[in-house]
Each structure stands twice: as structure tokens, then as C-alpha cells.
Amino acid sequence: MKKFILVILTSICLFSCGKGDPVPSVPVNFQAPINPTYSALNSPGGYAIVNGYGVSGLILYHSQTRGIVAFDRCSSYQPEKKCAVTIDDTGLTATDPCSGSKFSLEDGTPVKAPATKSLRSYQVITTQFTIQVVN
């Protein structure tokens, strides 16, 4: 019985390893003044795309409940392909053009398979005049 329990516990440990964020961690330190380029972020549902940061660029989104949030555009489904998600016409979801996976912009969670993991999120610091995204 003890061997059976040991095998089960070992299996759980082995299968739970590597379940973290699949998108590679890269240093991000984006800072910009809140100017007309980012004015859409002044109201809930507004978003902006920032290229040149993260793995495949950033999505800045003004969440209904959380203020401004930031996600890497790299899809969490097969991240080695570095497929950049695109914002849907509704402005509520983003789609991975390689797999068809969809993600909520409110919190980055997958809302359509095959993705099962959320988009990588970053910390957002805002002041009256600037926005900064870091990890």
C-alpha cells in the first residue's frame, strides 16, 4: 500500500511540474506619457498595442474592474511559434491567428480552445501623466 501511495505522489509531482506560464519571461520596462497615442486607455474597454516589448508586443487594456492591465501578445498556446494575438472587433477578446484560441482582455484567460493557459500579464503603474509596464 505504501508503494502505491508513493507511486501516486511521485506521479502527481512529475505531472504538475512545468505547469507554469508557458510564454518565455523576458524583461519588460515600457514607459510612456499618456498622450493621444494612448488616449483610448482613458475609458473602460479602450486598448492600445505596443510593439517592441515582451515576446510579441504588448496589449494595454482598460479593464472594467481592474483599471489598466497589460498582456504579452504572444499566445499561450504553442508559445514557441510566437504567434501575436490580435484584438477582435468587439474589443473584448483577442484571437491567436495560428490556432484560433481566444482570450478575454479583462483578465487574459482563454475563452476558446485549444488554449488552456492565460496570456502572460505584466504589472502596470500609472500616474496622472504616465503609464509604465514592468515585470
mmCIF file of N, CA and C in Angstrom:
data_model
loop_
_atom_site.group_PDB
_atom_site.id
_atom_site.type_symbol
_atom_site.label_atom_id
_atom_site.label_comp_id
_atom_site.label_asym_id
_atom_site.label_seq_id
_atom_site.Cartn_x
_atom_site.Cartn_y
_atom_site.Cartn_z
ATOM 1 N N MET A 1 0.813 -1.188 0.000
ATOM 2 C CA MET A 1 0.000 0.000 0.000
ATOM 3 C C MET A 1 0.864 1.262 0.000
ATOM 4 N N LYS A 2 1.958 1.221 0.778
ATOM 5 C CA LYS A 2 2.843 2.377 0.859
ATOM 6 C C LYS A 2 3.489 2.653 -0.500
ATOM 7 N N LYS A 3 3.843 1.566 -1.212
ATOM 8 C CA LYS A 3 4.440 1.744 -2.537
ATOM 9 C C LYS A 3 3.442 2.372 -3.487
ATOM 10 N N PHE A 4 2.193 1.966 -3.403
ATOM 11 C CA PHE A 4 1.143 2.519 -4.267
ATOM 12 C C PHE A 4 0.987 4.017 -4.011
ATOM 13 N N ILE A 5 0.954 4.411 -2.749
ATOM 14 C CA ILE A 5 0.820 5.834 -2.404
ATOM 15 C C ILE A 5 2.046 6.605 -2.884
ATOM 16 N N LEU A 6 3.228 6.042 -2.731
ATOM 17 C CA LEU A 6 4.456 6.679 -3.189
ATOM 18 C C LEU A 6 4.438 6.880 -4.704
ATOM 19 N N VAL A 7 3.977 5.872 -5.442
ATOM 20 C CA VAL A 7 3.874 5.977 -6.899
ATOM 21 C C VAL A 7 2.886 7.076 -7.282
ATOM 22 N N ILE A 8 1.757 7.138 -6.603
ATOM 23 C CA ILE A 8 0.746 8.171 -6.894
ATOM 24 C C ILE A 8 1.316 9.559 -6.611
ATOM 25 N N LEU A 9 1.949 9.748 -5.470
ATOM 26 C CA LEU A 9 2.516 11.055 -5.120
ATOM 27 C C LEU A 9 3.617 11.463 -6.100
ATOM 28 N N THR A 10 4.460 10.513 -6.477
ATOM 29 C CA THR A 10 5.521 10.792 -7.445
ATOM 30 C C THR A 10 4.923 11.201 -8.792
ATOM 31 N N SER A 11 3.883 10.497 -9.203
ATOM 32 C CA SER A 11 3.222 10.824 -10.473
ATOM 33 C C SER A 11 2.628 12.225 -10.441
ATOM 34 N N ILE A 12 1.997 12.563 -9.340
ATOM 35 C CA ILE A 12 1.403 13.902 -9.212
ATOM 36 C C ILE A 12 2.491 14.964 -9.319
ATOM 37 N N CYS A 13 3.600 14.744 -8.632
ATOM 38 C CA CYS A 13 4.704 15.706 -8.684
ATOM 39 C C CYS A 13 5.257 15.853 -10.094
ATOM 40 N N LEU A 14 5.447 14.736 -10.775
ATOM 41 C CA LEU A 14 6.003 14.784 -12.129
ATOM 42 C C LEU A 14 5.065 15.477 -13.107
ATOM 43 N N PHE A 15 3.784 15.178 -13.009
ATOM 44 C CA PHE A 15 2.836 15.754 -13.951
ATOM 45 C C PHE A 15 2.484 17.193 -13.627
ATOM 46 N N SER A 16 2.717 17.638 -12.398
ATOM 47 C CA SER A 16 2.408 19.026 -12.058
ATOM 48 C C SER A 16 3.577 19.946 -12.361
ATOM 49 N N CYS A 17 4.770 19.410 -12.568
ATOM 50 C CA CYS A 17 5.923 20.237 -12.902
ATOM 51 C C CYS A 17 5.733 20.836 -14.283
ATOM 52 N N GLY A 18 6.181 22.065 -14.452
ATOM 53 C CA GLY A 18 6.117 22.697 -15.750
ATOM 54 C C GLY A 18 4.745 23.214 -16.108
ATOM 55 N N LYS A 19 3.848 23.372 -15.140
ATOM 56 C CA LYS A 19 2.515 23.860 -15.442
ATOM 57 C C LYS A 19 2.439 25.385 -15.338
ATOM 58 N N GLY A 20 3.557 26.049 -15.161
ATOM 59 C CA GLY A 20 3.584 27.497 -15.029
ATOM 60 C C GLY A 20 3.313 28.177 -16.362
ATOM 61 N N ASP A 21 3.616 29.460 -16.404
ATOM 62 C CA ASP A 21 3.365 30.271 -17.581
ATOM 63 C C ASP A 21 4.226 29.783 -18.740
ATOM 64 N N PRO A 22 3.632 29.358 -19.860
ATOM 65 C CA PRO A 22 4.401 28.811 -20.965
ATOM 66 C C PRO A 22 5.108 29.876 -21.802
ATOM 67 N N VAL A 23 4.673 31.123 -21.740
ATOM 68 C CA VAL A 23 5.292 32.188 -22.533
ATOM 69 C C VAL A 23 6.608 32.555 -21.861
ATOM 70 N N PRO A 24 7.701 32.607 -22.618
ATOM 71 C CA PRO A 24 9.006 32.915 -22.018
ATOM 72 C C PRO A 24 8.989 34.238 -21.263
ATOM 73 N N SER A 25 9.726 34.279 -20.188
ATOM 74 C CA SER A 25 9.854 35.506 -19.409
ATOM 75 C C SER A 25 10.988 36.344 -19.984
ATOM 76 N N VAL A 26 10.662 37.530 -20.435
ATOM 77 C CA VAL A 26 11.669 38.463 -20.934
ATOM 78 C C VAL A 26 11.515 39.774 -20.161
ATOM 79 N N PRO A 27 12.606 40.509 -19.950
ATOM 80 C CA PRO A 27 12.491 41.769 -19.220
ATOM 81 C C PRO A 27 11.615 42.771 -19.984
ATOM 82 N N VAL A 28 10.711 43.411 -19.254
ATOM 83 C CA VAL A 28 9.854 44.436 -19.844
ATOM 84 C C VAL A 28 9.925 45.677 -18.968
ATOM 85 N N ASN A 29 10.221 46.807 -19.586
ATOM 86 C CA ASN A 29 10.209 48.087 -18.892
ATOM 87 C C ASN A 29 9.779 49.156 -19.891
ATOM 88 N N PHE A 30 8.482 49.231 -20.126
ATOM 89 C CA PHE A 30 7.904 50.201 -21.058
ATOM 90 C C PHE A 30 7.360 51.384 -20.264
ATOM 91 N N GLN A 31 7.680 52.585 -20.714
ATOM 92 C CA GLN A 31 7.143 53.782 -20.070
ATOM 93 C C GLN A 31 6.844 54.812 -21.142
ATOM 94 N N ALA A 32 5.693 55.460 -21.009
ATOM 95 C CA ALA A 32 5.299 56.477 -21.990
ATOM 96 C C ALA A 32 4.370 57.490 -21.338
ATOM 97 N N PRO A 33 4.377 58.699 -21.852
ATOM 98 C CA PRO A 33 3.388 59.665 -21.371
ATOM 99 C C PRO A 33 2.009 59.273 -21.897
ATOM 100 N N ILE A 34 0.989 59.550 -21.107
ATOM 101 C CA ILE A 34 -0.374 59.297 -21.580
ATOM 102 C C ILE A 34 -0.730 60.483 -22.479
ATOM 103 N N ASN A 35 -0.614 60.246 -23.773
ATOM 104 C CA ASN A 35 -0.849 61.280 -24.778
ATOM 105 C C ASN A 35 -1.892 60.757 -25.761
ATOM 106 N N PRO A 36 -2.160 61.466 -26.843
ATOM 107 C CA PRO A 36 -3.191 60.986 -27.783
ATOM 108 C C PRO A 36 -2.988 59.555 -28.283
ATOM 109 N N THR A 37 -1.749 59.089 -28.342
ATOM 110 C CA THR A 37 -1.497 57.719 -28.787
ATOM 111 C C THR A 37 -2.175 56.722 -27.859
ATOM 112 N N TYR A 38 -2.229 57.022 -26.577
ATOM 113 C CA TYR A 38 -2.786 56.118 -25.574
ATOM 114 C C TYR A 38 -4.081 56.648 -24.962
ATOM 115 N N SER A 39 -4.718 57.597 -25.605
ATOM 116 C CA SER A 39 -5.944 58.193 -25.045
ATOM 117 C C SER A 39 -7.086 57.189 -24.944
ATOM 118 N N ALA A 40 -7.080 56.127 -25.739
ATOM 119 C CA ALA A 40 -8.136 55.105 -25.653
ATOM 120 C C ALA A 40 -8.150 54.441 -24.282
ATOM 121 N N LEU A 41 -7.026 54.507 -23.577
ATOM 122 C CA LEU A 41 -6.931 53.880 -22.260
ATOM 123 C C LEU A 41 -7.637 54.685 -21.177
ATOM 124 N N ASN A 42 -8.142 55.858 -21.522
ATOM 125 C CA ASN A 42 -8.822 56.694 -20.537
ATOM 126 C C ASN A 42 -10.198 56.157 -20.152
ATOM 127 N N SER A 43 -10.765 55.274 -20.955
ATOM 128 C CA SER A 43 -12.099 54.762 -20.632
ATOM 129 C C SER A 43 -12.114 53.231 -20.717
ATOM 130 N N PRO A 44 -12.957 52.594 -19.893
ATOM 131 C CA PRO A 44 -13.047 51.127 -19.912
ATOM 132 C C PRO A 44 -13.354 50.592 -21.308
ATOM 133 N N GLY A 45 -12.664 49.513 -21.656
ATOM 134 C CA GLY A 45 -12.819 48.903 -22.976
ATOM 135 C C GLY A 45 -11.821 49.415 -23.989
ATOM 136 N N GLY A 46 -11.121 50.488 -23.661
ATOM 137 C CA GLY A 46 -10.110 51.028 -24.574
ATOM 138 C C GLY A 46 -8.838 50.202 -24.521
ATOM 139 N N TYR A 47 -8.116 50.185 -25.627
ATOM 140 C CA TYR A 47 -6.882 49.403 -25.670
ATOM 141 C C TYR A 47 -5.852 50.061 -26.571
ATOM 142 N N ALA A 48 -4.614 49.628 -26.419
ATOM 143 C CA ALA A 48 -3.511 50.077 -27.266
ATOM 144 C C ALA A 48 -2.559 48.911 -27.447
ATOM 145 N N ILE A 49 -1.933 48.861 -28.610
ATOM 146 C CA ILE A 49 -0.907 47.865 -28.925
ATOM 147 C C ILE A 49 0.446 48.563 -28.858
ATOM 148 N N VAL A 50 1.401 47.915 -28.207
ATOM 149 C CA VAL A 50 2.756 48.453 -28.111
ATOM 150 C C VAL A 50 3.704 47.400 -28.673
ATOM 151 N N ASN A 51 4.386 47.717 -29.743
ATOM 152 C CA ASN A 51 5.336 46.791 -30.354
ATOM 153 C C ASN A 51 6.731 46.994 -29.763
ATOM 154 N N GLY A 52 7.546 45.936 -29.834
ATOM 155 C CA GLY A 52 8.936 46.032 -29.402
ATOM 156 C C GLY A 52 9.173 45.688 -27.944
ATOM 157 N N TYR A 53 8.158 45.243 -27.234
ATOM 158 C CA TYR A 53 8.305 44.859 -25.827
ATOM 159 C C TYR A 53 7.706 43.473 -25.632
ATOM 160 N N GLY A 54 8.191 42.759 -24.604
ATOM 161 C CA GLY A 54 7.706 41.403 -24.364
ATOM 162 C C GLY A 54 8.187 40.470 -25.456
ATOM 163 N N VAL A 55 7.493 39.356 -25.625
ATOM 164 C CA VAL A 55 7.861 38.374 -26.644
ATOM 165 C C VAL A 55 7.320 38.792 -28.006
ATOM 166 N N SER A 56 6.043 39.203 -28.043
ATOM 167 C CA SER A 56 5.401 39.556 -29.321
ATOM 168 C C SER A 56 4.706 40.913 -29.280
ATOM 169 N N GLY A 57 5.122 41.766 -28.365
ATOM 170 C CA GLY A 57 4.466 43.057 -28.195
ATOM 171 C C GLY A 57 3.524 43.009 -27.005
ATOM 172 N N LEU A 58 2.924 44.152 -26.676
ATOM 173 C CA LEU A 58 2.038 44.262 -25.523
ATOM 174 C C LEU A 58 0.643 44.696 -25.942
ATOM 175 N N ILE A 59 -0.340 44.266 -25.170
ATOM 176 C CA ILE A 59 -1.695 44.806 -25.249
ATOM 177 C C ILE A 59 -1.930 45.536 -23.939
ATOM 178 N N LEU A 60 -2.247 46.814 -24.016
ATOM 179 C CA LEU A 60 -2.674 47.575 -22.853
ATOM 180 C C LEU A 60 -4.185 47.693 -22.962
ATOM 181 N N TYR A 61 -4.894 47.367 -21.907
ATOM 182 C CA TYR A 61 -6.356 47.330 -21.954
ATOM 183 C C TYR A 61 -6.929 47.945 -20.690
ATOM 184 N N HIS A 62 -7.935 48.794 -20.840
ATOM 185 C CA HIS A 62 -8.603 49.377 -19.671
ATOM 186 C C HIS A 62 -9.750 48.451 -19.278
ATOM 187 N N SER A 63 -9.500 47.642 -18.269
ATOM 188 C CA SER A 63 -10.473 46.665 -17.771
ATOM 189 C C SER A 63 -11.630 47.375 -17.065
ATOM 190 N N GLN A 64 -12.806 46.761 -17.129
ATOM 191 C CA GLN A 64 -13.977 47.290 -16.431
ATOM 192 C C GLN A 64 -13.777 47.285 -14.917
ATOM 193 N N THR A 65 -13.033 46.305 -14.410
ATOM 194 C CA THR A 65 -12.919 46.122 -12.962
ATOM 195 C C THR A 65 -11.521 46.339 -12.401
ATOM 196 N N ARG A 66 -10.493 46.265 -13.241
ATOM 197 C CA ARG A 66 -9.120 46.272 -12.723
ATOM 198 C C ARG A 66 -8.287 47.460 -13.173
ATOM 199 N N GLY A 67 -8.869 48.420 -13.864
ATOM 200 C CA GLY A 67 -8.076 49.528 -14.381
ATOM 201 C C GLY A 67 -7.286 49.076 -15.600
ATOM 202 N N ILE A 68 -6.125 49.658 -15.808
ATOM 203 C CA ILE A 68 -5.324 49.299 -16.979
ATOM 204 C C ILE A 68 -4.512 48.043 -16.676
ATOM 205 N N VAL A 69 -4.623 47.068 -17.581
ATOM 206 C CA VAL A 69 -3.880 45.819 -17.477
ATOM 207 C C VAL A 69 -3.008 45.671 -18.715
ATOM 208 N N ALA A 70 -1.979 44.834 -18.614
ATOM 209 C CA ALA A 70 -1.075 44.614 -19.750
ATOM 210 C C ALA A 70 -0.827 43.124 -19.925
ATOM 211 N N PHE A 71 -0.875 42.696 -21.179
ATOM 212 C CA PHE A 71 -0.619 41.300 -21.531
ATOM 213 C C PHE A 71 0.386 41.246 -22.666
ATOM 214 N N ASP A 72 1.175 40.163 -22.686
ATOM 215 C CA ASP A 72 2.038 39.903 -23.836
ATOM 216 C C ASP A 72 1.144 39.430 -24.966
ATOM 217 N N ARG A 73 1.428 39.863 -26.176
ATOM 218 C CA ARG A 73 0.628 39.426 -27.319
ATOM 219 C C ARG A 73 0.936 37.994 -27.733
ATOM 220 N N CYS A 74 2.016 37.408 -27.219
ATOM 221 C CA CYS A 74 2.369 36.026 -27.558
ATOM 222 C C CYS A 74 1.319 35.079 -26.995
ATOM 223 N N SER A 75 0.728 34.273 -27.863
ATOM 224 C CA SER A 75 -0.285 33.316 -27.438
ATOM 225 C C SER A 75 0.320 32.300 -26.483
ATOM 226 N N SER A 76 -0.468 31.902 -25.490
ATOM 227 C CA SER A 76 -0.013 30.885 -24.538
ATOM 228 C C SER A 76 -0.132 29.480 -25.124
ATOM 229 N N TYR A 77 -0.771 29.364 -26.286
ATOM 230 C CA TYR A 77 -0.870 28.068 -26.951
ATOM 231 C C TYR A 77 0.284 27.967 -27.954
ATOM 232 N N GLN A 78 1.148 27.013 -27.780
ATOM 233 C CA GLN A 78 2.350 26.829 -28.589
ATOM 234 C C GLN A 78 3.153 28.145 -28.678
ATOM 235 N N PRO A 79 3.616 28.650 -27.522
ATOM 236 C CA PRO A 79 4.304 29.942 -27.492
ATOM 237 C C PRO A 79 5.603 29.978 -28.295
ATOM 238 N N GLU A 80 6.152 28.797 -28.583
ATOM 239 C CA GLU A 80 7.384 28.758 -29.385
ATOM 240 C C GLU A 80 7.156 29.329 -30.782
ATOM 241 N N LYS A 81 5.911 29.361 -31.237
ATOM 242 C CA LYS A 81 5.598 29.947 -32.550
ATOM 243 C C LYS A 81 5.555 31.466 -32.507
ATOM 244 N N LYS A 82 5.511 32.039 -31.289
ATOM 245 C CA LYS A 82 5.468 33.492 -31.085
ATOM 246 C C LYS A 82 4.347 34.156 -31.880
ATOM 247 N N CYS A 83 3.197 33.479 -31.942
ATOM 248 C CA CYS A 83 2.026 33.993 -32.645
ATOM 249 C C CYS A 83 1.433 35.152 -31.846
ATOM 250 N N ALA A 84 1.368 36.332 -32.434
ATOM 251 C CA ALA A 84 0.840 37.519 -31.755
ATOM 252 C C ALA A 84 -0.680 37.558 -31.887
ATOM 253 N N VAL A 85 -1.358 37.602 -30.739
ATOM 254 C CA VAL A 85 -2.817 37.691 -30.755
ATOM 255 C C VAL A 85 -3.240 39.058 -31.296
ATOM 256 N N THR A 86 -4.426 39.089 -31.889
ATOM 257 C CA THR A 86 -4.976 40.339 -32.417
ATOM 258 C C THR A 86 -6.298 40.621 -31.715
ATOM 259 N N ILE A 87 -6.580 41.893 -31.518
ATOM 260 C CA ILE A 87 -7.813 42.305 -30.851
ATOM 261 C C ILE A 87 -8.984 42.080 -31.803
ATOM 262 N N ASP A 88 -10.047 41.463 -31.295
ATOM 263 C CA ASP A 88 -11.248 41.232 -32.096
ATOM 264 C C ASP A 88 -12.052 42.520 -32.252
ATOM 265 N N ASP A 89 -12.959 42.534 -33.211
ATOM 266 C CA ASP A 89 -13.790 43.714 -33.476
ATOM 267 C C ASP A 89 -14.596 44.144 -32.254
ATOM 268 N N THR A 90 -14.956 43.206 -31.399
ATOM 269 C CA THR A 90 -15.734 43.542 -30.206
ATOM 270 C C THR A 90 -14.917 44.342 -29.197
ATOM 271 N N GLY A 91 -13.584 44.198 -29.249
ATOM 272 C CA GLY A 91 -12.726 44.845 -28.270
ATOM 273 C C GLY A 91 -12.738 44.161 -26.917
ATOM 274 N N LEU A 92 -13.351 42.996 -26.827
ATOM 275 C CA LEU A 92 -13.438 42.267 -25.560
ATOM 276 C C LEU A 92 -12.526 41.050 -25.507
ATOM 277 N N THR A 93 -12.130 40.553 -26.674
ATOM 278 C CA THR A 93 -11.294 39.363 -26.756
ATOM 279 C C THR A 93 -10.170 39.577 -27.763
ATOM 280 N N ALA A 94 -9.174 38.710 -27.670
ATOM 281 C CA ALA A 94 -8.064 38.690 -28.622
ATOM 282 C C ALA A 94 -7.956 37.270 -29.157
ATOM 283 N N THR A 95 -7.617 37.146 -30.437
ATOM 284 C CA THR A 95 -7.553 35.840 -31.093
ATOM 285 C C THR A 95 -6.136 35.523 -31.539
ATOM 286 N N ASP A 96 -5.742 34.279 -31.310
ATOM 287 C CA ASP A 96 -4.477 33.752 -31.817
ATOM 288 C C ASP A 96 -4.740 33.330 -33.262
ATOM 289 N N PRO A 97 -4.152 34.020 -34.255
ATOM 290 C CA PRO A 97 -4.428 33.674 -35.649
ATOM 291 C C PRO A 97 -3.854 32.321 -36.059
ATOM 292 N N CYS A 98 -2.913 31.779 -35.295
ATOM 293 C CA CYS A 98 -2.321 30.483 -35.633
ATOM 294 C C CYS A 98 -3.199 29.308 -35.213
ATOM 295 N N SER A 99 -3.868 29.424 -34.058
ATOM 296 C CA SER A 99 -4.645 28.283 -33.540
ATOM 297 C C SER A 99 -6.141 28.550 -33.441
ATOM 298 N N GLY A 100 -6.544 29.816 -33.484
ATOM 299 C CA GLY A 100 -7.951 30.153 -33.300
ATOM 300 C C GLY A 100 -8.344 30.318 -31.843
ATOM 301 N N SER A 101 -7.402 30.151 -30.919
ATOM 302 C CA SER A 101 -7.698 30.356 -29.498
ATOM 303 C C SER A 101 -8.124 31.800 -29.272
ATOM 304 N N LYS A 102 -9.020 32.000 -28.305
ATOM 305 C CA LYS A 102 -9.457 33.344 -27.939
ATOM 306 C C LYS A 102 -9.192 33.568 -26.453
ATOM 307 N N PHE A 103 -8.882 34.833 -26.116
ATOM 308 C CA PHE A 103 -8.564 35.210 -24.742
ATOM 309 C C PHE A 103 -9.372 36.434 -24.346
ATOM 310 N N SER A 104 -9.844 36.439 -23.110
ATOM 311 C CA SER A 104 -10.551 37.594 -22.570
ATOM 312 C C SER A 104 -9.538 38.708 -22.301
ATOM 313 N N LEU A 105 -9.873 39.935 -22.661
ATOM 314 C CA LEU A 105 -8.988 41.058 -22.360
ATOM 315 C C LEU A 105 -9.189 41.570 -20.938
ATOM 316 N N GLU A 106 -10.259 41.145 -20.277
ATOM 317 C CA GLU A 106 -10.470 41.550 -18.886
ATOM 318 C C GLU A 106 -9.385 40.969 -17.983
ATOM 319 N N ASP A 107 -9.032 39.692 -18.221
ATOM 320 C CA ASP A 107 -8.065 39.052 -17.340
ATOM 321 C C ASP A 107 -7.065 38.130 -18.055
ATOM 322 N N GLY A 108 -7.144 38.046 -19.384
ATOM 323 C CA GLY A 108 -6.196 37.242 -20.154
ATOM 324 C C GLY A 108 -6.508 35.760 -20.212
ATOM 325 N N THR A 109 -7.602 35.316 -19.608
ATOM 326 C CA THR A 109 -7.918 33.896 -19.587
ATOM 327 C C THR A 109 -8.412 33.410 -20.945
ATOM 328 N N PRO A 110 -8.156 32.138 -21.255
ATOM 329 C CA PRO A 110 -8.654 31.600 -22.522
ATOM 330 C C PRO A 110 -10.175 31.419 -22.465
ATOM 331 N N VAL A 111 -10.847 31.802 -23.539
ATOM 332 C CA VAL A 111 -12.301 31.625 -23.612
ATOM 333 C C VAL A 111 -12.688 30.712 -24.765
ATOM 334 N N LYS A 112 -11.703 30.308 -25.576
ATOM 335 C CA LYS A 112 -11.950 29.357 -26.659
ATOM 336 C C LYS A 112 -10.697 28.505 -26.838
ATOM 337 N N ALA A 113 -10.884 27.196 -26.925
ATOM 338 C CA ALA A 113 -9.792 26.234 -27.091
ATOM 339 C C ALA A 113 -9.128 26.438 -28.454
ATOM 340 N N PRO A 114 -7.925 25.951 -28.616
ATOM 341 C CA PRO A 114 -7.255 24.951 -27.801
ATOM 342 C C PRO A 114 -6.448 25.501 -26.623
ATOM 343 N N ALA A 115 -6.289 26.793 -26.477
ATOM 344 C CA ALA A 115 -5.508 27.333 -25.360
ATOM 345 C C ALA A 115 -6.163 26.983 -24.028
ATOM 346 N N THR A 116 -5.328 26.680 -23.041
ATOM 347 C CA THR A 116 -5.817 26.373 -21.698
ATOM 348 C C THR A 116 -5.165 27.273 -20.653
ATOM 349 N N LYS A 117 -4.201 28.085 -21.059
ATOM 350 C CA LYS A 117 -3.486 28.964 -20.128
ATOM 351 C C LYS A 117 -3.681 30.413 -20.542
ATOM 352 N N SER A 118 -3.634 31.272 -19.561
ATOM 353 C CA SER A 118 -3.834 32.703 -19.778
ATOM 354 C C SER A 118 -2.656 33.346 -20.493
ATOM 355 N N LEU A 119 -2.915 34.505 -21.071
ATOM 356 C CA LEU A 119 -1.834 35.314 -21.627
ATOM 357 C C LEU A 119 -0.939 35.766 -20.479
ATOM 358 N N ARG A 120 0.352 35.948 -20.761
ATOM 359 C CA ARG A 120 1.269 36.453 -19.728
ATOM 360 C C ARG A 120 0.885 37.889 -19.410
ATOM 361 N N SER A 121 0.743 38.175 -18.124
ATOM 362 C CA SER A 121 0.391 39.533 -17.718
ATOM 363 C C SER A 121 1.606 40.228 -17.112
ATOM 364 N N TYR A 122 1.565 41.547 -17.137
ATOM 365 C CA TYR A 122 2.633 42.367 -16.586
ATOM 366 C C TYR A 122 2.042 43.367 -15.612
ATOM 367 N N GLN A 123 2.872 43.879 -14.739
ATOM 368 C CA GLN A 123 2.453 44.894 -13.773
ATOM 369 C C GLN A 123 2.349 46.243 -14.481
ATOM 370 N N VAL A 124 1.293 46.990 -14.167
ATOM 371 C CA VAL A 124 1.081 48.314 -14.750
ATOM 372 C C VAL A 124 1.080 49.341 -13.628
ATOM 373 N N ILE A 125 1.866 50.403 -13.830
ATOM 374 C CA ILE A 125 1.928 51.514 -12.884
ATOM 375 C C ILE A 125 1.510 52.763 -13.641
ATOM 376 N N THR A 126 0.474 53.422 -13.162
ATOM 377 C CA THR A 126 0.019 54.637 -13.840
ATOM 378 C C THR A 126 0.062 55.806 -12.873
ATOM 379 N N THR A 127 0.355 56.972 -13.437
ATOM 380 C CA THR A 127 0.230 58.227 -12.712
ATOM 381 C C THR A 127 -0.701 59.090 -13.554
ATOM 382 N N GLN A 128 -0.852 60.315 -13.158
ATOM 383 C CA GLN A 128 -1.734 61.205 -13.915
ATOM 384 C C GLN A 128 -1.226 61.422 -15.340
ATOM 385 N N PHE A 129 0.097 61.333 -15.530
ATOM 386 C CA PHE A 129 0.671 61.675 -16.827
ATOM 387 C C PHE A 129 1.401 60.541 -17.534
ATOM 388 N N THR A 130 1.696 59.432 -16.834
ATOM 389 C CA THR A 130 2.482 58.371 -17.457
ATOM 390 C C THR A 130 1.884 56.982 -17.202
ATOM 391 N N ILE A 131 2.293 56.066 -18.044
ATOM 392 C CA ILE A 131 1.962 54.659 -17.868
ATOM 393 C C ILE A 131 3.274 53.877 -17.972
ATOM 394 N N GLN A 132 3.451 52.910 -17.077
ATOM 395 C CA GLN A 132 4.657 52.089 -17.096
ATOM 396 C C GLN A 132 4.240 50.636 -16.952
ATOM 397 N N VAL A 133 4.876 49.779 -17.758
ATOM 398 C CA VAL A 133 4.624 48.336 -17.720
ATOM 399 C C VAL A 133 5.959 47.659 -17.399
ATOM 400 N N VAL A 134 5.941 46.842 -16.338
ATOM 401 C CA VAL A 134 7.174 46.174 -15.907
ATOM 402 C C VAL A 134 6.872 44.745 -15.480
ATOM 403 N N ASN A 135 7.942 43.972 -15.318
ATOM 404 C CA ASN A 135 7.796 42.638 -14.727
ATOM 405 C C ASN A 135 8.852 42.434 -13.679
#
